[in-house]
PDB file of C-alpha atoms in Angstrom:
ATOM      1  CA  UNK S   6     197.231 174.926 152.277  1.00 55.00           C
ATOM      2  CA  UNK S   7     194.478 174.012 150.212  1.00 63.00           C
ATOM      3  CA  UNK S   8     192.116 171.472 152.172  1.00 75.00           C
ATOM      4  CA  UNK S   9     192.339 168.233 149.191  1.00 94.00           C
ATOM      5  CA  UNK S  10     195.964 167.710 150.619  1.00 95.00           C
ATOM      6  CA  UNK S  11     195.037 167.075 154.078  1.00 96.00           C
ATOM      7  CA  UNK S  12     192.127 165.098 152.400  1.00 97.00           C
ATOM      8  CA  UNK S  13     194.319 162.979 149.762  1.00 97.00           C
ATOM      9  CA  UNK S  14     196.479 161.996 153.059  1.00 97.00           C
ATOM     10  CA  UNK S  15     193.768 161.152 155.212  1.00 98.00           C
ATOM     11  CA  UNK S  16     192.274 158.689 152.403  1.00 98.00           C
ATOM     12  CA  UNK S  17     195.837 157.555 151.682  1.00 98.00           C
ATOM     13  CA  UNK S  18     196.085 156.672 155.418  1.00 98.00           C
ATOM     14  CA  UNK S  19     192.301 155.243 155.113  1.00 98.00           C
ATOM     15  CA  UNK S  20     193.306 152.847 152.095  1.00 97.00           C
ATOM     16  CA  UNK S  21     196.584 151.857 153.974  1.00 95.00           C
ATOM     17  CA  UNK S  22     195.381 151.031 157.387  1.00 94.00           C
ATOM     18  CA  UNK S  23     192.393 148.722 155.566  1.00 95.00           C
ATOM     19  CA  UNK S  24     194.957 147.073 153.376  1.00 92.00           C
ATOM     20  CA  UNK S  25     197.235 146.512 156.604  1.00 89.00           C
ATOM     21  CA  UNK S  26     194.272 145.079 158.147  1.00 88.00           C
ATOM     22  CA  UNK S  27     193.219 142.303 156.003  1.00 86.00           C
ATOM     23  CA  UNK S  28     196.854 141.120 154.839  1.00 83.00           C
ATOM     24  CA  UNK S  29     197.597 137.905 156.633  1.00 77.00           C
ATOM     25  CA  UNK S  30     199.163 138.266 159.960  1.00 63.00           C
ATOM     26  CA  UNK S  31     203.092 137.415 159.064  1.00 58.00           C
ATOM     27  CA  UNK S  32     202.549 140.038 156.468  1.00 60.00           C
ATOM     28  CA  UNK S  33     200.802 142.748 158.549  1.00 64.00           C
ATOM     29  CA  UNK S  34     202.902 145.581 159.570  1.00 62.00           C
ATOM     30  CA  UNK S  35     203.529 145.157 163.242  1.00 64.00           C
ATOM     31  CA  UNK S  36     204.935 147.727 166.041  1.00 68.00           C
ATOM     32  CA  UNK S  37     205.800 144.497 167.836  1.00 70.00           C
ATOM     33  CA  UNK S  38     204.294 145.913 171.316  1.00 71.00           C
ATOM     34  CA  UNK S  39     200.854 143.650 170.673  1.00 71.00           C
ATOM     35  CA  UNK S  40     198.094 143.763 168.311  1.00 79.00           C
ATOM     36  CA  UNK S  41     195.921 146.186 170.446  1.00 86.00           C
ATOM     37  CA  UNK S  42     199.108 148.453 169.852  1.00 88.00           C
ATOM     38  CA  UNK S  43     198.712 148.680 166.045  1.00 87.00           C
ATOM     39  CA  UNK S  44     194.986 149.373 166.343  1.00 91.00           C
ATOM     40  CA  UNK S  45     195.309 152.100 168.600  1.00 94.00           C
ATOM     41  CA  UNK S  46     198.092 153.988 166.178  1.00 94.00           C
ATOM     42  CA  UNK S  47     196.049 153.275 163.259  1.00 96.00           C
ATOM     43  CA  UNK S  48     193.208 155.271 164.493  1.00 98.00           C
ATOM     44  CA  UNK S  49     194.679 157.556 166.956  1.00 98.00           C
ATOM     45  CA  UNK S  50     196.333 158.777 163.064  1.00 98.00           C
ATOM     46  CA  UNK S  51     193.415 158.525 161.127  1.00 98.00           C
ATOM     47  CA  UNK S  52     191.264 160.542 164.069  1.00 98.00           C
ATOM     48  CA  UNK S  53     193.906 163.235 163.868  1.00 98.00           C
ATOM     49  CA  UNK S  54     194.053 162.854 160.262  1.00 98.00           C
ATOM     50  CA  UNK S  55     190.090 163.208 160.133  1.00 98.00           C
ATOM     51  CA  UNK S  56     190.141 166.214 162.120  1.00 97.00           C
ATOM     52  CA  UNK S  57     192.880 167.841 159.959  1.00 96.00           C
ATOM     53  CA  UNK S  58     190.797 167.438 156.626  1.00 97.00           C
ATOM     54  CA  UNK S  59     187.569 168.207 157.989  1.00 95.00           C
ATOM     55  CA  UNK S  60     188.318 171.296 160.704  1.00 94.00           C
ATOM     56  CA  UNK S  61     184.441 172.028 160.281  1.00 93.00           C
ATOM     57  CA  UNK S  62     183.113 168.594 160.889  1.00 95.00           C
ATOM     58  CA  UNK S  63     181.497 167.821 164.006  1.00 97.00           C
ATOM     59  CA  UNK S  64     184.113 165.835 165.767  1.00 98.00           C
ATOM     60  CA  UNK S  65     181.127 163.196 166.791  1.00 98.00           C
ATOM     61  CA  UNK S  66     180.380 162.452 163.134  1.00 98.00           C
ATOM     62  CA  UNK S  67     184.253 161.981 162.434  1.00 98.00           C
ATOM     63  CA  UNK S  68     183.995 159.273 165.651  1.00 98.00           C
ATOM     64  CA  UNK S  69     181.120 157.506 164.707  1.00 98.00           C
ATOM     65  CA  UNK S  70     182.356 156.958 161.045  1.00 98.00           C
ATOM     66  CA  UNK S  71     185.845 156.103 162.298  1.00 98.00           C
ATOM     67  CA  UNK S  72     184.600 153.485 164.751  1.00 98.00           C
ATOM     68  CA  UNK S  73     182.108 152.381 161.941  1.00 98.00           C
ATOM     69  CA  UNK S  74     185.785 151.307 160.322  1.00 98.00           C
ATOM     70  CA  UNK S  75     186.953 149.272 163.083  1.00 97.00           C
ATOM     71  CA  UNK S  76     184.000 147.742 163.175  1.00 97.00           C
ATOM     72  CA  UNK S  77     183.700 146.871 159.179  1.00 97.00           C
ATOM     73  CA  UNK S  78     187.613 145.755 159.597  1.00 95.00           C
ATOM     74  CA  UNK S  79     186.843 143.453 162.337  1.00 95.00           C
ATOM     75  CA  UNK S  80     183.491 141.650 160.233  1.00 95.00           C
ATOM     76  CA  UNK S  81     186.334 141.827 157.061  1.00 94.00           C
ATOM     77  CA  UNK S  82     188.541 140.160 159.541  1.00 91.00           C
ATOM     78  CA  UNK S  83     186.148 137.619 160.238  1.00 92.00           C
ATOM     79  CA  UNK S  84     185.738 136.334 156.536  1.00 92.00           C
ATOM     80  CA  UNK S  85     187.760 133.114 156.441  1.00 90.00           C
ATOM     81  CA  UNK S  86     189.965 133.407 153.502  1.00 84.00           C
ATOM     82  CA  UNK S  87     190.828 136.546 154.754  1.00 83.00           C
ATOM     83  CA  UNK S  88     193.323 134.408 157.135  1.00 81.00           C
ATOM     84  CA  UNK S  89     193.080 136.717 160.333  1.00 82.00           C
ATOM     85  CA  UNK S  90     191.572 136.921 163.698  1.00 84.00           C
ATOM     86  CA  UNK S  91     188.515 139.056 163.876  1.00 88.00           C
ATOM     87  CA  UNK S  92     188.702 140.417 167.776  1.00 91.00           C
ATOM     88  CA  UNK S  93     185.749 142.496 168.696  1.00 93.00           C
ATOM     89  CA  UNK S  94     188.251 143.680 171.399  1.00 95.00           C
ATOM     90  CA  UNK S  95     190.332 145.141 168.571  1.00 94.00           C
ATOM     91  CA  UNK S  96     187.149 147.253 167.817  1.00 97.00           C
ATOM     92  CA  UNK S  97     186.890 148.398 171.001  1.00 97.00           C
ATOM     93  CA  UNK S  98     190.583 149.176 171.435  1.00 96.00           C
ATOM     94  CA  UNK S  99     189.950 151.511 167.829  1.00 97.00           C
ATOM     95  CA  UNK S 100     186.913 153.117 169.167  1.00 98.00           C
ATOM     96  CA  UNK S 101     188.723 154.033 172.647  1.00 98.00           C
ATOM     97  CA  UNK S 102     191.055 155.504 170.826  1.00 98.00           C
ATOM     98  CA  UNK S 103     189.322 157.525 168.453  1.00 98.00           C
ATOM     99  CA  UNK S 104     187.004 158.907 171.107  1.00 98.00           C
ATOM    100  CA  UNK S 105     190.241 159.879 173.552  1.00 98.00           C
ATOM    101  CA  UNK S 106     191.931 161.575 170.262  1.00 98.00           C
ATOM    102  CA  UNK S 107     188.859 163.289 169.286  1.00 98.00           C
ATOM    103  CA  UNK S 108     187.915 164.469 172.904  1.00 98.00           C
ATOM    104  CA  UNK S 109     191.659 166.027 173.058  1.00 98.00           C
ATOM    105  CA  UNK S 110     191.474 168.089 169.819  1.00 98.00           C
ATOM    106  CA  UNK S 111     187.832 169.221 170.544  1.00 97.00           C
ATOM    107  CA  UNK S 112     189.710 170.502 173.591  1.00 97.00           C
ATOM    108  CA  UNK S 113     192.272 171.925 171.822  1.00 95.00           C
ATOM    109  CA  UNK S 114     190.205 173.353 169.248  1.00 93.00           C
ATOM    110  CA  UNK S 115     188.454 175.765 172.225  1.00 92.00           C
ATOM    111  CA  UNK S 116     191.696 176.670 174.133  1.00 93.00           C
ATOM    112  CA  UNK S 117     192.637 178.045 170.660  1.00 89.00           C
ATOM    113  CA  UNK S 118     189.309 179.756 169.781  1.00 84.00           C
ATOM    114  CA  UNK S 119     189.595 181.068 173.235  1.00 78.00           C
ATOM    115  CA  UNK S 120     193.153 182.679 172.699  1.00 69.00           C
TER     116      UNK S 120
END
């Protein structure tokens, strides 16, 4: 596999999740388990999505710039004709879960260099 396809899909996911994010709230897609719910899905995908396109990439710098996105979404979030709730909790809720999905492939990635 060449590595633009598991780039095109990560920015595809990227685009999506930011669009979901500022669309008023009866429009926003919703897993209907709580807003902290959809934050963590959104970037426990685009962490493993991250890590698929960039193998190479430090797994820090993918973190930092993914929780750099929660934290842009949230001040986006905050604009008020923008019509949604900015939560810095939300921001914390995406960085959590970048830094436990990064943390597990790092892991993975050493069991497998190990084998």
């Amino acid at each position: 596999m060449t590595p633009r396809l598991p780039r095109i899909i990560f920015a595809v996911l990227l685009v999506g999740t930011f669009i979901a994010a500022i669309l008023p709230n009866a429009e926003a897609p919703d897993l209907g388990d709580g807003d902290k719910i959809n934050h963590i899905a959104a970037f426990i995908t685009l962490s493993l999505a991250a890590a698929w396109a960039w193998p190479r990439a430090a797994l820090w710098r993918i973190a930092l710039w993914l929780s750099a996105l929660g934290g842009l979404i949230e001040i986006v979030q905050a604009i008020p004709f923008i019509a949604r709730d900015a939560e810095w909790n939300d921001w914390i809720a995406d960085t959590v879960a970048v830094v436990i999905s990064l943390a597990i492939v790092g892991l993975l990635r050493r069991l497998f260099t190990r084998l």
